[in-house]
């Protein structure tokens, strides 16, 4: 497993996502098996969020955090795991309402510490942005969490790079803690968010942002790093058109994904690996800290995603996969 140093800790280049822990497909026992398997493969970063659990059978926000906390205690591995969680998510039934004010953020971080049953969180993300929110107040509040020892480092999830840069400039000029990480949707597929009317507070990596991130020094954590299994499902179905006919493209209907599917096939043949393993190789081959977060509905998928964690793609591979398409 590739690793790097972040905030003084040696961490795996792949993180385990726990949004589906305790859900329909991963009951508690299976969730713990998935966490065990990930650790055996060298994963030592766990990603959760205050809001996760709202769509589990129990319907309780914080349920994923509670299960992660229970797992860390039962396995006695809190020290081993770099623990990431998020707060400040808007109400799940109205994402236009901001919860980035001090009162809501304090409520969330205290609840996270309680459910996780830990003294401190290694990396704390704001889950979504709200363009009207005063960033000065946000950064002052977050710095207070660091000073109290609630959290060790800060991140912004689903924030545009210019908003992060503005917030970090404010933090630096006012002696506050800046964001050290960003979490966005990023995978091998091209995602055309013009059709995404459901949730405008989500943010996917655009080709033009990559260079800014490389220069920024931020850790980039990538969610939906398998594009919900798009390329594995394309291979199983017998190609892009077959998957499209079966209604399996989901939001990845951009026509460039047909070309990318063919490139994925060629690269899988070149390295003798699966599309899911290639997805991990792609994100972990960037020459700056990029960390895919993996998830699964069956443990076999997790093992597949982790089956070739050391493959390094070349510049030529990148060109083949991405083409010259600019978002
Ligand atoms: N910051 C944020 O706003 C945000 C948003 C979303 C997620 N996250 C984090 O990122 C994590 C991962 O997100 P995600 O679940 O959307 O990622 P994902 O890995 O792209 O999607 C998971 C789904 O992909 C399919 N899959 C995964 N591995 C596969 C394989 N080897 N072969 C075939 N199919 C495979 C499975 O679909 P099927 O179930 O259909 O088989 C699985 O349920 C979450 O747990 C959470 O920690 C963060």
Short mmCIF file of C-alpha atoms and ligand atoms in Angstrom, two decimals:
data_model
loop_
_atom_site.label_atom_id
_atom_site.label_comp_id
_atom_site.label_asym_id
_atom_site.label_seq_id
_atom_site.Cartn_x
_atom_site.Cartn_y
_atom_site.Cartn_z
CA UNK A 1 0.00 0.00 0.00
CA UNK A 2 1.35 3.45 -0.95
CA UNK A 3 1.66 5.84 1.99
CA UNK A 4 2.64 9.45 2.66
CA UNK A 5 3.17 11.78 5.59
CA UNK A 6 0.30 14.13 6.42
CA UNK A 7 0.22 16.29 9.54
CA UNK A 8 3.11 14.27 10.94
CA UNK A 9 1.40 10.90 10.48
CA UNK A 10 2.22 8.15 7.99
CA UNK A 11 -1.08 7.37 6.34
CA UNK A 12 -2.27 5.06 3.58
CA UNK A 13 -3.00 6.60 0.17
CA UNK A 14 -6.40 4.90 0.22
CA UNK A 15 -9.06 5.58 2.87
CA UNK A 16 -12.07 3.49 3.88
CA UNK A 17 -15.45 5.21 3.56
CA UNK A 18 -18.04 4.24 6.15
CA UNK A 19 -21.20 6.00 4.90
CA UNK A 20 -22.83 2.61 4.26
CA UNK A 21 -21.91 1.11 7.64
CA UNK A 22 -25.00 -0.28 9.36
CA UNK A 23 -27.04 0.25 6.17
CA UNK A 24 -29.24 -2.01 4.02
CA UNK A 25 -26.35 -3.85 2.37
CA UNK A 26 -23.72 -3.75 5.14
CA UNK A 27 -25.15 -4.69 8.50
CA UNK A 28 -22.99 -4.16 11.58
CA UNK A 29 -21.23 -7.53 11.33
CA UNK A 30 -20.42 -7.06 7.62
CA UNK A 31 -19.29 -3.48 8.23
CA UNK A 32 -16.80 -4.67 10.82
CA UNK A 33 -15.58 -7.41 8.42
CA UNK A 34 -15.02 -4.75 5.75
CA UNK A 35 -13.06 -2.60 8.22
CA UNK A 36 -10.94 -5.63 9.25
CA UNK A 37 -10.22 -6.48 5.59
CA UNK A 38 -9.25 -2.89 4.77
CA UNK A 39 -6.83 -2.76 7.72
CA UNK A 40 -5.32 -6.10 6.72
CA UNK A 41 -4.58 -4.57 3.31
CA UNK A 42 -2.84 -1.59 4.93
CA UNK A 43 -5.62 1.03 5.00
CA UNK A 44 -5.29 3.18 8.14
CA UNK A 45 -7.57 6.13 7.29
CA UNK A 46 -11.31 5.89 8.09
CA UNK A 47 -13.74 8.49 6.72
CA UNK A 48 -17.12 9.11 8.33
CA UNK A 49 -19.48 12.10 8.85
CA UNK A 50 -21.99 13.42 11.34
CA UNK A 51 -24.81 13.05 8.82
CA UNK A 52 -24.12 9.40 7.84
CA UNK A 53 -26.75 7.01 9.10
CA UNK A 54 -29.78 9.11 8.18
CA UNK A 55 -30.62 6.65 5.39
CA UNK A 56 -29.72 3.49 7.37
CA UNK A 57 -32.64 1.36 8.62
CA UNK A 58 -32.30 3.04 12.05
CA UNK A 59 -32.51 6.48 10.34
CA UNK A 60 -30.17 8.14 12.83
CA UNK A 61 -27.57 10.75 11.90
CA UNK A 62 -24.34 9.81 13.68
CA UNK A 63 -24.95 6.06 13.37
CA UNK A 64 -21.87 5.57 11.14
CA UNK A 65 -19.76 7.54 13.64
CA UNK A 66 -21.17 5.45 16.47
CA UNK A 67 -20.26 2.21 14.62
CA UNK A 68 -16.77 3.47 13.75
CA UNK A 69 -16.24 4.40 17.41
CA UNK A 70 -17.51 1.00 18.53
CA UNK A 71 -15.20 -0.73 16.03
CA UNK A 72 -12.14 1.25 17.21
CA UNK A 73 -12.90 0.35 20.81
CA UNK A 74 -13.69 -3.33 20.20
CA UNK A 75 -10.55 -3.83 18.09
CA UNK A 76 -8.41 -1.57 20.31
CA UNK A 77 -7.04 0.24 17.24
CA UNK A 78 -7.79 3.95 17.85
CA UNK A 79 -4.07 4.82 17.79
CA UNK A 80 -3.56 3.03 14.46
CA UNK A 81 -6.40 4.78 12.61
CA UNK A 82 -6.26 8.31 11.21
CA UNK A 83 -9.83 9.36 11.92
CA UNK A 84 -11.68 11.70 9.57
CA UNK A 85 -15.18 13.05 10.09
CA UNK A 86 -17.29 15.96 8.86
CA UNK A 87 -19.86 18.38 10.21
CA UNK A 88 -21.91 21.38 9.16
CA UNK A 89 -23.99 19.45 6.61
CA UNK A 90 -27.18 21.31 5.68
CA UNK A 91 -30.52 19.73 6.71
CA UNK A 92 -30.93 16.63 4.50
CA UNK A 93 -34.36 17.81 3.34
CA UNK A 94 -33.24 21.36 2.41
CA UNK A 95 -29.65 21.77 1.30
CA UNK A 96 -30.05 25.52 0.73
CA UNK A 97 -30.05 26.17 4.47
CA UNK A 98 -26.59 26.79 5.87
CA UNK A 99 -25.47 25.13 9.11
CA UNK A 100 -22.00 26.69 9.08
CA UNK A 101 -22.71 29.13 11.93
CA UNK A 102 -20.86 28.72 15.22
CA UNK A 103 -23.82 27.22 17.14
CA UNK A 104 -24.50 24.44 14.63
CA UNK A 105 -20.82 23.64 14.09
CA UNK A 106 -20.23 23.39 17.86
CA UNK A 107 -23.26 21.14 18.19
CA UNK A 108 -21.98 18.86 15.41
CA UNK A 109 -18.38 18.52 16.56
CA UNK A 110 -19.42 17.79 20.15
CA UNK A 111 -21.91 15.15 18.95
CA UNK A 112 -19.22 13.60 16.71
CA UNK A 113 -16.79 13.30 19.63
CA UNK A 114 -19.56 11.74 21.71
CA UNK A 115 -20.66 9.19 19.08
CA UNK A 116 -17.11 8.32 18.05
CA UNK A 117 -16.25 8.17 21.76
CA UNK A 118 -12.81 9.72 21.18
CA UNK A 119 -10.98 12.72 22.68
CA UNK A 120 -9.93 14.16 19.36
CA UNK A 121 -10.58 13.91 15.61
CA UNK A 122 -7.51 13.73 13.34
CA UNK A 123 -9.04 15.61 10.39
CA UNK A 124 -12.32 17.53 10.55
CA UNK A 125 -14.11 18.58 7.37
CA UNK A 126 -16.91 21.01 6.79
CA UNK A 127 -19.14 18.71 4.75
CA UNK A 128 -20.63 21.30 2.36
CA UNK A 129 -20.16 24.98 1.60
CA UNK A 130 -22.70 27.77 1.55
CA UNK A 131 -21.62 30.68 -0.69
CA UNK A 132 -23.39 33.29 1.46
CA UNK A 133 -21.69 32.20 4.68
CA UNK A 134 -19.17 34.61 6.20
CA UNK A 135 -15.85 32.76 5.93
CA UNK A 136 -14.21 34.85 8.65
CA UNK A 137 -16.70 33.53 11.22
CA UNK A 138 -16.27 29.97 9.93
CA UNK A 139 -12.47 30.06 10.22
CA UNK A 140 -12.59 31.63 13.71
CA UNK A 141 -14.98 28.88 14.86
CA UNK A 142 -12.85 26.09 13.41
CA UNK A 143 -9.67 27.51 14.94
CA UNK A 144 -11.46 27.38 18.30
CA UNK A 145 -11.99 23.62 17.79
CA UNK A 146 -8.26 23.14 17.20
CA UNK A 147 -7.40 25.19 20.29
CA UNK A 148 -9.80 23.15 22.43
CA UNK A 149 -8.17 19.93 21.14
CA UNK A 150 -11.42 18.71 19.55
CA UNK A 151 -9.73 18.38 16.15
CA UNK A 152 -6.13 18.27 14.93
CA UNK A 153 -6.44 19.41 11.31
CA UNK A 154 -9.12 21.01 9.13
CA UNK A 155 -10.59 20.32 5.70
CA UNK A 156 -13.27 21.64 3.36
CA UNK A 157 -15.49 19.18 1.48
CA UNK A 158 -17.41 20.19 -1.65
CA UNK A 159 -15.83 23.65 -1.59
CA UNK A 160 -14.61 25.31 -4.75
CA UNK A 161 -10.82 25.88 -4.74
CA UNK A 162 -11.20 29.69 -4.84
CA UNK A 163 -13.32 29.60 -1.64
CA UNK A 164 -10.70 27.43 0.09
CA UNK A 165 -7.93 29.78 -1.07
CA UNK A 166 -9.87 32.79 0.28
CA UNK A 167 -10.52 31.08 3.64
CA UNK A 168 -6.86 30.04 3.93
CA UNK A 169 -5.63 33.54 3.13
CA UNK A 170 -7.89 34.85 5.91
CA UNK A 171 -6.61 32.16 8.31
CA UNK A 172 -2.96 32.94 7.51
CA UNK A 173 -3.32 36.70 7.91
CA UNK A 174 -5.22 36.29 11.21
CA UNK A 175 -3.07 33.60 12.85
CA UNK A 176 -5.76 30.91 12.49
CA UNK A 177 -5.58 27.28 11.38
CA UNK A 178 -5.96 26.92 7.60
CA UNK A 179 -7.61 24.05 5.74
CA UNK A 180 -5.07 21.28 5.07
CA UNK A 181 -7.35 19.11 2.93
CA UNK A 182 -10.18 19.17 0.43
CA UNK A 183 -12.70 16.37 -0.20
CA UNK A 184 -14.45 16.30 -3.57
CA UNK A 185 -15.94 13.78 -5.97
CA UNK A 186 -13.16 12.48 -8.24
CA UNK A 187 -12.82 9.29 -10.22
CA UNK A 188 -11.94 8.11 -13.74
CA UNK A 189 -15.33 9.09 -15.17
CA UNK A 190 -16.38 12.44 -16.50
CA UNK A 191 -19.31 13.75 -14.52
CA UNK A 192 -21.48 16.35 -16.22
CA UNK A 193 -22.96 18.21 -13.25
CA UNK A 194 -25.20 20.39 -15.42
CA UNK A 195 -27.90 17.74 -14.92
CA UNK A 196 -27.40 17.65 -11.17
CA UNK A 197 -30.41 19.60 -9.96
CA UNK A 198 -30.82 17.44 -6.86
CA UNK A 199 -27.88 18.71 -4.89
CA UNK A 200 -26.01 21.84 -5.92
CA UNK A 201 -23.85 21.71 -2.79
CA UNK A 202 -21.91 18.74 -4.17
CA UNK A 203 -18.72 19.48 -6.02
CA UNK A 204 -16.81 17.30 -8.48
CA UNK A 205 -13.18 17.81 -9.48
CA UNK A 206 -12.85 19.62 -12.80
CA UNK A 207 -9.81 19.06 -15.02
CA UNK A 208 -8.89 22.73 -14.67
CA UNK A 209 -8.76 22.46 -10.85
CA UNK A 210 -6.10 19.75 -10.82
CA UNK A 211 -3.18 22.13 -11.43
CA UNK A 212 -4.42 24.50 -8.69
CA UNK A 213 -4.60 21.61 -6.26
CA UNK A 214 -1.12 20.40 -7.21
CA UNK A 215 0.24 23.87 -6.33
CA UNK A 216 -1.89 24.32 -3.21
CA UNK A 217 -0.22 21.63 -1.09
CA UNK A 218 -3.65 20.44 0.08
CA UNK A 219 -4.42 16.76 0.56
CA UNK A 220 -7.26 15.87 -1.85
CA UNK A 221 -9.56 13.11 -0.62
CA UNK A 222 -11.74 11.71 -3.42
CA UNK A 223 -15.21 10.44 -2.73
CA UNK A 224 -17.25 8.25 -5.09
CA UNK A 225 -13.80 7.17 -6.23
CA UNK A 226 -15.24 4.16 -8.12
CA UNK A 227 -17.95 6.26 -9.82
CA UNK A 228 -20.32 3.80 -8.09
CA UNK A 229 -18.55 0.92 -9.90
CA UNK A 230 -19.17 2.42 -13.37
CA UNK A 231 -16.22 0.85 -15.18
CA UNK A 232 -16.51 -2.54 -13.42
CA UNK A 233 -20.19 -2.61 -14.39
CA UNK A 234 -19.32 -1.55 -17.96
CA UNK A 235 -16.94 -4.51 -18.23
CA UNK A 236 -19.54 -6.92 -16.77
CA UNK A 237 -22.27 -5.61 -19.07
CA UNK A 238 -20.05 -5.88 -22.19
CA UNK A 239 -19.31 -2.19 -22.78
CA UNK A 240 -20.68 1.33 -22.56
CA UNK A 241 -23.67 0.84 -24.87
CA UNK A 242 -24.82 -2.34 -23.12
CA UNK A 243 -24.63 -0.62 -19.72
CA UNK A 244 -26.38 2.47 -21.09
CA UNK A 245 -29.19 0.28 -22.53
CA UNK A 246 -29.62 -1.34 -19.11
CA UNK A 247 -29.90 2.13 -17.51
CA UNK A 248 -26.69 1.61 -15.53
CA UNK A 249 -24.79 4.83 -16.35
CA UNK A 250 -26.50 6.71 -13.52
CA UNK A 251 -25.19 10.30 -13.61
CA UNK A 252 -22.18 9.43 -15.80
CA UNK A 253 -23.98 9.95 -19.10
CA UNK A 254 -21.31 12.26 -20.54
CA UNK A 255 -20.39 10.81 -23.97
CA UNK A 256 -16.66 11.03 -23.13
CA UNK A 257 -17.23 8.08 -20.78
CA UNK A 258 -17.57 5.76 -23.81
CA UNK A 259 -14.01 6.71 -24.87
CA UNK A 260 -12.80 6.52 -21.27
CA UNK A 261 -14.35 3.04 -20.97
CA UNK A 262 -12.28 1.87 -23.93
CA UNK A 263 -9.14 3.42 -22.41
CA UNK A 264 -9.88 1.67 -19.08
CA UNK A 265 -10.19 -1.64 -20.93
CA UNK A 266 -6.81 -1.09 -22.65
CA UNK A 267 -5.05 -0.11 -19.40
CA UNK A 268 -6.55 -3.08 -17.52
CA UNK A 269 -5.13 -5.35 -20.23
CA UNK A 270 -1.73 -3.59 -20.07
CA UNK A 271 -1.37 -4.07 -16.27
CA UNK A 272 -3.43 -7.26 -15.90
CA UNK A 273 -5.70 -5.63 -13.31
CA UNK A 274 -9.45 -4.99 -12.87
CA UNK A 275 -11.23 -1.68 -13.59
CA UNK A 276 -11.71 -1.10 -9.83
CA UNK A 277 -7.99 -1.63 -9.15
CA UNK A 278 -7.19 0.70 -12.05
CA UNK A 279 -9.45 3.35 -10.52
CA UNK A 280 -7.26 3.28 -7.40
CA UNK A 281 -4.03 3.23 -9.43
CA UNK A 282 -5.24 6.29 -11.37
CA UNK A 283 -5.91 8.46 -8.32
CA UNK A 284 -2.86 7.31 -6.35
CA UNK A 285 -0.51 7.95 -9.30
CA UNK A 286 -0.86 11.75 -9.13
CA UNK A 287 2.37 13.42 -8.04
CA UNK A 288 0.70 15.21 -5.12
CA UNK A 289 -1.33 13.82 -2.20
CA UNK A 290 -4.54 12.42 -3.69
CA UNK A 291 -6.40 9.86 -1.58
CA UNK A 292 -9.34 7.86 -2.93
CA UNK A 293 -11.97 6.84 -0.38
CA UNK A 294 -13.28 3.35 -1.13
CA UNK A 295 -16.58 1.84 -0.28
CA UNK A 296 -18.48 -1.32 -1.19
CA UNK A 297 -21.74 -3.17 -0.81
CA UNK A 298 -19.93 -6.55 -0.68
CA UNK A 299 -16.53 -7.36 0.77
CA UNK A 300 -15.45 -8.87 -2.60
CA UNK A 301 -15.71 -5.38 -4.15
CA UNK A 302 -13.40 -3.97 -1.47
CA UNK A 303 -10.82 -6.71 -2.09
CA UNK A 304 -11.09 -6.08 -5.84
CA UNK A 305 -10.50 -2.33 -5.37
CA UNK A 306 -7.47 -3.10 -3.20
CA UNK A 307 -6.07 -5.85 -5.44
CA UNK A 308 -3.26 -3.80 -7.08
CA UNK A 309 -2.54 -0.86 -4.76
CA UNK A 310 1.04 -0.33 -5.90
CA UNK A 311 0.52 0.11 -9.66
CA UNK A 312 1.83 3.49 -10.94
CA UNK A 313 0.32 4.88 -14.13
CA UNK A 314 2.57 6.70 -16.59
CA UNK A 315 1.99 10.09 -18.25
CA UNK A 316 1.07 8.22 -21.41
CA UNK A 317 -1.58 6.24 -19.47
CA UNK A 318 -3.01 9.52 -18.13
CA UNK A 319 -3.22 10.95 -21.65
CA UNK A 320 -4.94 7.82 -22.93
CA UNK A 321 -7.50 7.91 -20.14
CA UNK A 322 -8.25 11.62 -19.96
CA UNK A 323 -7.82 12.52 -23.64
CA UNK A 324 -7.68 16.25 -24.22
CA UNK A 325 -11.08 16.93 -22.72
CA UNK A 326 -11.22 20.01 -20.48
CA UNK A 327 -14.23 20.52 -18.22
N1 LIG B 1 -17.77 14.42 1.22
C1 LIG B 1 -18.87 14.01 0.65
O1 LIG B 1 -19.79 14.80 0.35
C2 LIG B 1 -19.04 12.55 0.34
C3 LIG B 1 -20.07 12.14 -0.53
C4 LIG B 1 -20.18 10.76 -0.81
C5 LIG B 1 -19.31 9.85 -0.21
N2 LIG B 1 -18.33 10.28 0.66
C6 LIG B 1 -17.38 9.32 1.28
O2 LIG B 1 -16.80 8.50 0.26
C7 LIG B 1 -17.08 7.12 0.51
C8 LIG B 1 -17.24 6.40 -0.80
O3 LIG B 1 -18.30 6.99 -1.56
P1 LIG B 1 -19.21 6.17 -2.52
O4 LIG B 1 -19.85 5.06 -1.78
O5 LIG B 1 -20.05 7.14 -3.26
O6 LIG B 1 -18.04 5.56 -3.50
P2 LIG B 1 -17.98 4.48 -4.65
O7 LIG B 1 -16.92 3.50 -4.23
O8 LIG B 1 -17.80 5.18 -5.95
O9 LIG B 1 -19.40 3.77 -4.65
C9 LIG B 1 -19.64 2.59 -3.92
C10 LIG B 1 -20.38 1.62 -4.83
O10 LIG B 1 -19.58 1.39 -5.98
C11 LIG B 1 -19.73 0.05 -6.39
N3 LIG B 1 -18.40 -0.57 -6.27
C12 LIG B 1 -17.39 -0.28 -5.43
N4 LIG B 1 -16.33 -1.08 -5.65
C13 LIG B 1 -16.69 -1.89 -6.67
C14 LIG B 1 -16.03 -2.94 -7.36
N5 LIG B 1 -14.80 -3.32 -7.01
N6 LIG B 1 -16.70 -3.56 -8.38
C15 LIG B 1 -17.95 -3.19 -8.71
N7 LIG B 1 -18.63 -2.21 -8.09
C16 LIG B 1 -18.00 -1.57 -7.08
C17 LIG B 1 -20.75 -0.59 -5.45
O11 LIG B 1 -22.02 -0.38 -6.06
P3 LIG B 1 -23.25 -1.43 -5.90
O12 LIG B 1 -23.69 -1.30 -4.49
O13 LIG B 1 -24.25 -0.90 -6.91
O14 LIG B 1 -22.71 -2.79 -6.25
C18 LIG B 1 -20.59 0.26 -4.20
O15 LIG B 1 -21.72 0.26 -3.37
C19 LIG B 1 -18.31 7.12 1.43
O16 LIG B 1 -18.40 5.96 2.23
C20 LIG B 1 -18.02 8.35 2.27
O17 LIG B 1 -17.09 8.01 3.29
C21 LIG B 1 -18.18 11.62 0.91
#
